[in-house]
Short mmCIF file of C-alpha atoms and ligand atoms in Angstrom, two decimals:
data_model
loop_
_atom_site.label_atom_id
_atom_site.label_comp_id
_atom_site.label_asym_id
_atom_site.label_seq_id
_atom_site.Cartn_x
_atom_site.Cartn_y
_atom_site.Cartn_z
CA SER I 1 15.58 9.92 -20.87
CA LYS I 2 12.28 8.45 -21.99
CA SER I 3 11.37 5.23 -20.27
CA LYS I 4 11.07 3.16 -23.41
CA ASN I 5 11.60 0.09 -21.30
CA ALA I 6 9.00 1.02 -18.69
CA PRO I 7 7.15 -2.19 -17.99
CA GLY I 8 3.67 -2.00 -19.39
CA THR I 9 1.59 -2.43 -16.28
CA LYS I 10 -1.97 -2.74 -17.32
CA MET I 11 -4.00 0.26 -16.20
CA VAL I 12 -7.77 0.53 -15.89
CA PHE I 13 -10.10 3.45 -16.34
CA VAL I 14 -11.52 4.85 -13.11
CA PRO I 15 -14.49 6.97 -14.11
CA GLY I 16 -14.44 9.70 -11.47
CA GLY I 17 -17.57 11.50 -10.31
CA GLU I 18 -18.89 12.20 -6.84
CA PHE I 19 -18.41 9.84 -3.92
CA LEU I 20 -18.57 9.73 -0.14
CA MET I 21 -15.04 9.71 1.22
CA GLY I 22 -14.24 8.54 4.76
CA THR I 23 -16.79 7.13 7.16
CA ASP I 24 -18.89 8.16 10.17
CA ASP I 25 -19.21 4.54 11.18
CA PRO I 26 -16.92 5.08 13.37
CA GLY I 27 -13.80 3.51 11.87
CA ILE I 28 -10.67 4.29 13.89
CA PRO I 29 -11.41 7.79 15.26
CA PRO I 30 -7.81 8.97 15.87
CA ASP I 31 -6.97 8.11 12.24
CA GLY I 32 -9.25 10.88 10.96
CA GLU I 33 -11.53 8.71 8.84
CA SER I 34 -14.45 10.98 9.78
CA PRO I 35 -16.42 12.96 8.88
CA GLN I 36 -17.75 11.32 5.76
CA ARG I 37 -17.68 13.98 3.04
CA LYS I 38 -18.63 14.54 -0.59
CA VAL I 39 -15.70 14.52 -2.97
CA HIS I 40 -15.74 15.02 -6.72
CA LEU I 41 -12.96 13.56 -8.88
CA ASN I 42 -11.98 13.72 -12.51
CA HIS I 43 -11.44 10.38 -14.20
CA PHE I 44 -8.01 8.77 -14.20
CA TYR I 45 -6.23 5.51 -15.00
CA MET I 46 -4.73 3.29 -12.30
CA ASP I 47 -2.24 0.40 -12.30
CA VAL I 48 -4.28 -2.78 -11.88
CA HIS I 49 -1.80 -4.05 -9.32
CA GLU I 50 0.88 -2.91 -6.90
CA VAL I 51 4.27 -2.25 -8.52
CA SER I 52 6.09 -5.60 -8.48
CA ASN I 53 9.71 -6.44 -7.75
CA HIS I 54 10.15 -7.27 -11.43
CA GLN I 55 8.88 -3.85 -12.47
CA PHE I 56 11.01 -2.07 -9.91
CA GLN I 57 14.00 -4.04 -11.15
CA SER I 58 13.34 -2.78 -14.69
CA PHE I 59 13.40 0.75 -13.28
CA THR I 60 16.65 0.36 -11.35
CA ASN I 61 18.27 -1.50 -14.26
CA ALA I 62 17.38 1.32 -16.63
CA THR I 63 18.28 4.22 -14.33
CA GLY I 64 20.74 2.99 -11.70
CA TYR I 65 18.35 4.34 -9.08
CA VAL I 66 19.35 3.64 -5.46
CA THR I 67 16.54 3.56 -2.87
CA GLU I 68 16.63 5.44 0.43
CA ALA I 69 16.80 2.18 2.43
CA GLU I 70 19.90 1.19 0.44
CA LYS I 71 21.46 4.58 1.25
CA PHE I 72 20.53 4.42 4.94
CA GLY I 73 21.73 0.82 5.14
CA ASP I 74 18.68 -0.45 7.00
CA SER I 75 14.91 -0.79 6.90
CA PHE I 76 12.12 -2.06 9.16
CA VAL I 77 11.21 -5.74 9.01
CA PHE I 78 8.44 -7.56 10.87
CA GLU I 79 10.15 -9.71 13.50
CA GLY I 80 8.05 -12.77 12.64
CA LEU I 81 9.77 -12.98 9.23
CA LEU I 82 13.38 -12.78 10.39
CA SER I 83 15.87 -15.61 10.64
CA GLU I 84 17.32 -16.27 14.12
CA GLU I 85 20.69 -15.21 12.72
CA VAL I 86 19.47 -11.75 11.69
CA LYS I 87 17.36 -11.33 14.84
CA SER I 88 20.32 -12.10 17.11
CA GLN I 89 22.18 -9.07 15.73
CA ILE I 90 19.48 -6.54 16.63
CA SER I 91 19.19 -4.85 19.99
CA GLN I 92 16.90 -1.92 19.30
CA ALA I 93 13.13 -2.01 18.68
CA VAL I 94 10.20 0.39 18.38
CA ALA I 95 8.67 0.76 21.85
CA ALA I 96 5.07 1.10 20.68
CA ALA I 97 5.39 -1.70 18.13
CA PRO I 98 8.10 -4.11 19.31
CA TRP I 99 7.51 -6.44 16.35
CA TRP I 100 9.22 -3.93 14.04
CA LEU I 101 12.99 -4.28 13.95
CA PRO I 102 15.48 -2.12 12.06
CA VAL I 103 17.47 -4.61 10.03
CA ARG I 104 20.85 -3.76 8.52
CA GLY I 105 20.95 -4.67 4.86
CA ALA I 106 17.17 -4.96 4.51
CA ASP I 107 16.07 -3.34 1.26
CA TRP I 108 13.82 -4.09 -1.71
CA ARG I 109 16.19 -6.80 -2.99
CA HIS I 110 16.56 -8.31 0.51
CA PRO I 111 13.12 -8.00 2.12
CA GLU I 112 14.09 -9.85 5.33
CA GLY I 113 17.70 -8.71 5.44
CA PRO I 114 20.95 -9.84 3.82
CA ASP I 115 20.15 -13.57 3.92
CA SER I 116 16.89 -13.12 1.92
CA SER I 117 16.17 -12.44 -1.76
CA ILE I 118 13.36 -11.65 -4.19
CA ALA I 119 14.33 -14.38 -6.65
CA ASP I 120 11.15 -16.35 -5.97
CA ARG I 121 9.04 -13.20 -5.47
CA LEU I 122 9.50 -11.18 -8.64
CA ASP I 123 5.72 -11.00 -9.06
CA HIS I 124 5.18 -9.78 -5.47
CA PRO I 125 4.87 -6.09 -4.52
CA VAL I 126 8.14 -4.21 -4.16
CA LEU I 127 8.75 -3.39 -0.46
CA HIS I 128 11.17 -1.19 1.49
CA VAL I 129 10.49 1.76 -0.82
CA SER I 130 10.21 5.26 0.63
CA TRP I 131 7.71 7.84 -0.58
CA GLY I 132 10.46 9.45 -2.64
CA ASP I 133 11.37 6.09 -4.18
CA ALA I 134 7.73 5.58 -5.17
CA VAL I 135 7.55 9.05 -6.72
CA ALA I 136 10.78 8.38 -8.64
CA TYR I 137 9.38 5.15 -10.11
CA CYS I 138 6.02 6.68 -11.08
CA THR I 139 7.77 9.68 -12.65
CA TRP I 140 10.03 7.39 -14.67
CA ALA I 141 6.94 5.52 -15.90
CA HIS I 142 5.29 8.87 -16.87
CA LYS I 143 2.76 8.43 -14.09
CA ARG I 144 2.31 9.78 -10.55
CA LEU I 145 1.14 8.60 -7.13
CA PRO I 146 -2.63 8.71 -6.58
CA THR I 147 -4.05 11.33 -4.23
CA GLU I 148 -5.70 9.82 -1.17
CA ALA I 149 -9.11 10.65 -2.66
CA GLU I 150 -8.26 8.93 -5.96
CA TRP I 151 -6.96 5.90 -4.10
CA GLU I 152 -10.11 5.64 -1.97
CA PHE I 153 -12.46 6.16 -4.91
CA ALA I 154 -10.61 3.41 -6.80
CA CYS I 155 -10.71 1.12 -3.75
CA ARG I 156 -14.50 1.35 -3.62
CA GLY I 157 -14.75 -0.16 -7.10
CA GLY I 158 -18.02 1.60 -7.92
CA LEU I 159 -19.79 0.48 -4.72
CA GLN I 160 -21.34 3.09 -2.39
CA ASP I 161 -20.47 3.32 1.30
CA ARG I 162 -19.11 -0.24 1.71
CA LEU I 163 -16.31 -1.33 4.01
CA TYR I 164 -14.24 -3.31 1.52
CA PRO I 165 -13.58 -3.16 -2.23
CA TRP I 166 -16.02 -6.09 -2.68
CA GLY I 167 -18.76 -5.25 -0.11
CA ASN I 168 -19.38 -5.41 3.62
CA LYS I 169 -18.60 -9.05 4.45
CA LEU I 170 -14.94 -9.83 5.02
CA ASN I 171 -15.14 -13.40 3.71
CA PRO I 172 -18.21 -13.76 1.47
CA LYS I 173 -19.19 -17.45 1.13
CA GLY I 174 -16.16 -18.35 3.20
CA GLN I 175 -13.76 -17.04 0.53
CA HIS I 176 -10.77 -14.80 1.17
CA TYR I 177 -10.69 -11.58 -0.85
CA ALA I 178 -7.46 -10.12 0.50
CA ASN I 179 -4.09 -11.07 1.94
CA LEU I 180 -4.53 -10.30 5.66
CA TRP I 181 -3.53 -11.83 9.00
CA GLN I 182 -5.50 -14.79 10.33
CA GLY I 183 -4.75 -16.00 13.85
CA GLU I 184 -3.32 -14.10 16.81
CA PHE I 185 -1.34 -10.97 16.01
CA PRO I 186 1.66 -10.78 16.27
CA THR I 187 2.50 -14.29 17.41
CA HIS I 188 0.67 -16.65 15.05
CA ASN I 189 -0.42 -16.21 11.44
CA THR I 190 -2.32 -19.33 10.36
CA GLY I 191 -1.97 -18.35 6.69
CA GLU I 192 -5.57 -19.44 6.08
CA ASP I 193 -5.75 -17.04 3.11
CA GLY I 194 -2.78 -18.85 1.55
CA TYR I 195 -0.02 -16.42 2.56
CA ILE I 196 2.09 -15.60 5.61
CA LYS I 197 3.92 -12.75 3.87
CA THR I 198 3.13 -10.93 0.63
CA SER I 199 1.29 -12.58 -2.25
CA PRO I 200 1.68 -12.13 -6.01
CA VAL I 201 0.30 -8.79 -7.16
CA ARG I 202 -2.58 -10.44 -9.00
CA SER I 203 -3.83 -12.68 -6.22
CA PHE I 204 -7.43 -12.64 -4.95
CA PRO I 205 -10.39 -11.39 -7.01
CA PRO I 206 -10.10 -7.84 -8.42
CA ASN I 207 -12.71 -5.20 -7.50
CA GLY I 208 -15.37 -3.69 -9.76
CA TYR I 209 -12.79 -1.60 -11.66
CA GLY I 210 -10.49 -4.60 -12.14
CA LEU I 211 -8.01 -3.52 -9.43
CA TYR I 212 -6.16 -6.20 -7.42
CA ASN I 213 -5.20 -6.09 -3.73
CA MET I 214 -6.45 -2.59 -3.02
CA VAL I 215 -6.62 -3.77 0.58
CA GLY I 216 -4.19 -6.18 2.19
CA ASN I 217 -0.89 -7.47 0.79
CA ALA I 218 1.15 -4.21 0.96
CA TRP I 219 0.23 -0.74 2.21
CA GLU I 220 0.30 1.80 -0.62
CA TRP I 221 1.79 5.28 -0.50
CA THR I 222 -0.40 8.17 -1.68
CA ALA I 223 0.64 11.66 -2.78
CA ASP I 224 -1.03 13.48 0.13
CA TRP I 225 0.40 14.92 3.32
CA TRP I 226 -1.34 13.61 6.44
CA THR I 227 -4.05 15.49 8.33
CA VAL I 228 -6.99 14.40 10.48
CA HIS I 229 -9.04 17.58 9.99
CA HIS I 230 -11.47 17.42 7.07
CA THR I 231 -14.06 19.92 5.92
CA THR I 232 -17.52 18.59 5.11
CA ASP I 233 -17.77 21.09 2.23
CA ARG I 234 -17.87 19.31 -1.11
CA GLN I 235 -14.27 19.09 -2.37
CA PRO I 236 -13.29 18.94 -6.05
CA ASN I 237 -10.12 16.85 -6.67
CA PRO I 238 -8.68 17.31 -3.15
CA THR I 239 -4.91 16.95 -2.82
CA GLY I 240 -4.52 17.12 0.98
CA PRO I 241 -2.75 19.82 2.98
CA PRO I 242 0.05 21.85 1.32
CA SER I 243 2.70 20.54 3.73
CA GLY I 244 3.18 18.21 6.66
CA THR I 245 5.48 15.72 8.30
CA ASP I 246 3.88 12.43 7.25
CA LYS I 247 2.42 11.02 4.04
CA VAL I 248 -0.86 9.09 3.88
CA LYS I 249 -0.75 5.38 3.15
CA LYS I 250 -3.81 3.30 2.39
CA GLY I 251 -5.05 -0.29 2.20
CA GLY I 252 -3.41 -2.15 5.08
CA SER I 253 -1.15 -5.15 4.59
CA TYR I 254 -0.71 -8.89 5.10
CA MET I 255 0.00 -7.98 8.75
CA CYS I 256 -3.43 -6.43 9.42
CA HIS I 257 -5.80 -8.18 11.83
CA LYS I 258 -9.00 -6.66 13.20
CA SER I 259 -7.62 -6.87 16.76
CA TYR I 260 -4.75 -4.57 16.01
CA CYS I 261 -4.98 -3.02 12.53
CA TYR I 262 -8.56 -2.77 11.28
CA ARG I 263 -7.23 -0.78 8.38
CA TYR I 264 -7.99 -3.07 5.44
CA ARG I 265 -11.09 -0.92 4.70
CA CYS I 266 -11.33 1.65 1.90
CA ALA I 267 -11.91 4.51 4.37
CA ALA I 268 -9.03 3.48 6.63
CA ARG I 269 -5.73 5.31 6.53
CA SER I 270 -2.40 5.55 8.24
CA GLN I 271 0.78 7.57 7.98
CA ASN I 272 4.55 7.41 7.77
CA THR I 273 7.32 9.96 7.35
CA PRO I 274 8.27 10.11 3.67
CA ASP I 275 11.69 8.54 4.29
CA SER I 276 10.15 5.46 5.96
CA SER I 277 10.43 2.02 4.47
CA ALA I 278 9.24 -1.34 5.73
CA SER I 279 8.53 -4.95 4.82
CA ASN I 280 4.82 -4.25 4.27
CA LEU I 281 4.76 -0.94 2.37
CA GLY I 282 4.64 -0.50 -1.42
CA PHE I 283 2.70 1.55 -3.97
CA ARG I 284 1.01 1.75 -7.36
CA CYS I 285 0.74 4.63 -9.84
CA VAL I 286 -2.00 6.50 -11.67
CA SER I 287 -2.14 8.61 -14.80
CA PRO I 288 -4.62 11.24 -15.95
CA GLU I 289 -4.22 10.03 -19.54
CA GLN I 290 -4.73 6.72 -21.22
CA PRO I 291 -1.34 4.95 -21.03
C1 NAG S 1 17.95 -6.42 -14.48
O1 NAG S 1 19.32 -6.71 -14.70
C2 NAG S 1 19.72 -8.00 -14.21
C3 NAG S 1 21.25 -8.08 -14.38
O2 NAG S 1 21.60 -7.82 -15.70
C4 NAG S 1 18.98 -9.08 -14.95
O3 NAG S 1 19.32 -10.36 -14.45
C5 NAG S 1 17.46 -8.88 -14.74
O4 NAG S 1 16.73 -9.82 -15.49
C6 NAG S 1 17.08 -7.46 -15.16
N1 NAG S 1 15.67 -7.28 -14.80
C7 NAG S 1 14.75 -6.77 -15.61
C8 NAG S 1 13.36 -6.74 -15.08
O5 NAG S 1 14.97 -6.36 -16.72
#
């Protein structure tokens, strides 16, 4: 059925053209940010902000959609956000990243497990959504996920070869431009930017295209399969490899600190299996046509 009730997220025009994707400078080498390469894109429209809990609720209300985390019965939550009660029931952790715990009953309506809710966070990014959940939402809204190249072009906001959507300084004039981690990761987040967890989807100044929170707040799924091998031949509208095991996510999250996750840069990237969900991973949609 047509999504007559699809929430009207404002979208902005992203002009397309040629840009330098990735970086040689040196970024995080194992992440495959290099080599920097010329990419040409057609124009498109992009949601000005990450899909919010309120918007996702409109989708599930209209369709009865059930997310993968709800089907699995658990999802990954950052330990620092859990109540002692929930933490005491968990025995298993991820060896390489012990601050991630699989929490029974964690899903988009219960971001920190059964004793949490989104009631006071309807304007925050929806979390605990898998890649398939994100595709289902965008399809319902007559949109799609951005390719990695579209996402990165949009992140750059019309600037050339800069680290962040606003330039090269993390905190110009002492101001925060993104929801990141201040303090010692993973033990102490000072919340100097105003937030310990997610922030509303329209917090911090938008970039040159009018896009909010392209870096920080929540990671964003893209359409592409993951690879670290890139040709330096000029690519028109690249869509990534034809298949793979992981999908590319971009932008970093409120958990990113330079010491551990210097991935709140436009060129930065990371990966998850498509069925993954976590308390710092969301998405936004694009459309080739004016909405
Ligand atoms: C979804 O349905 C619930 C229950 O009827 C309602 O409280 C909520 O406001 C609805 N949300 C949206 C965004 O329409």
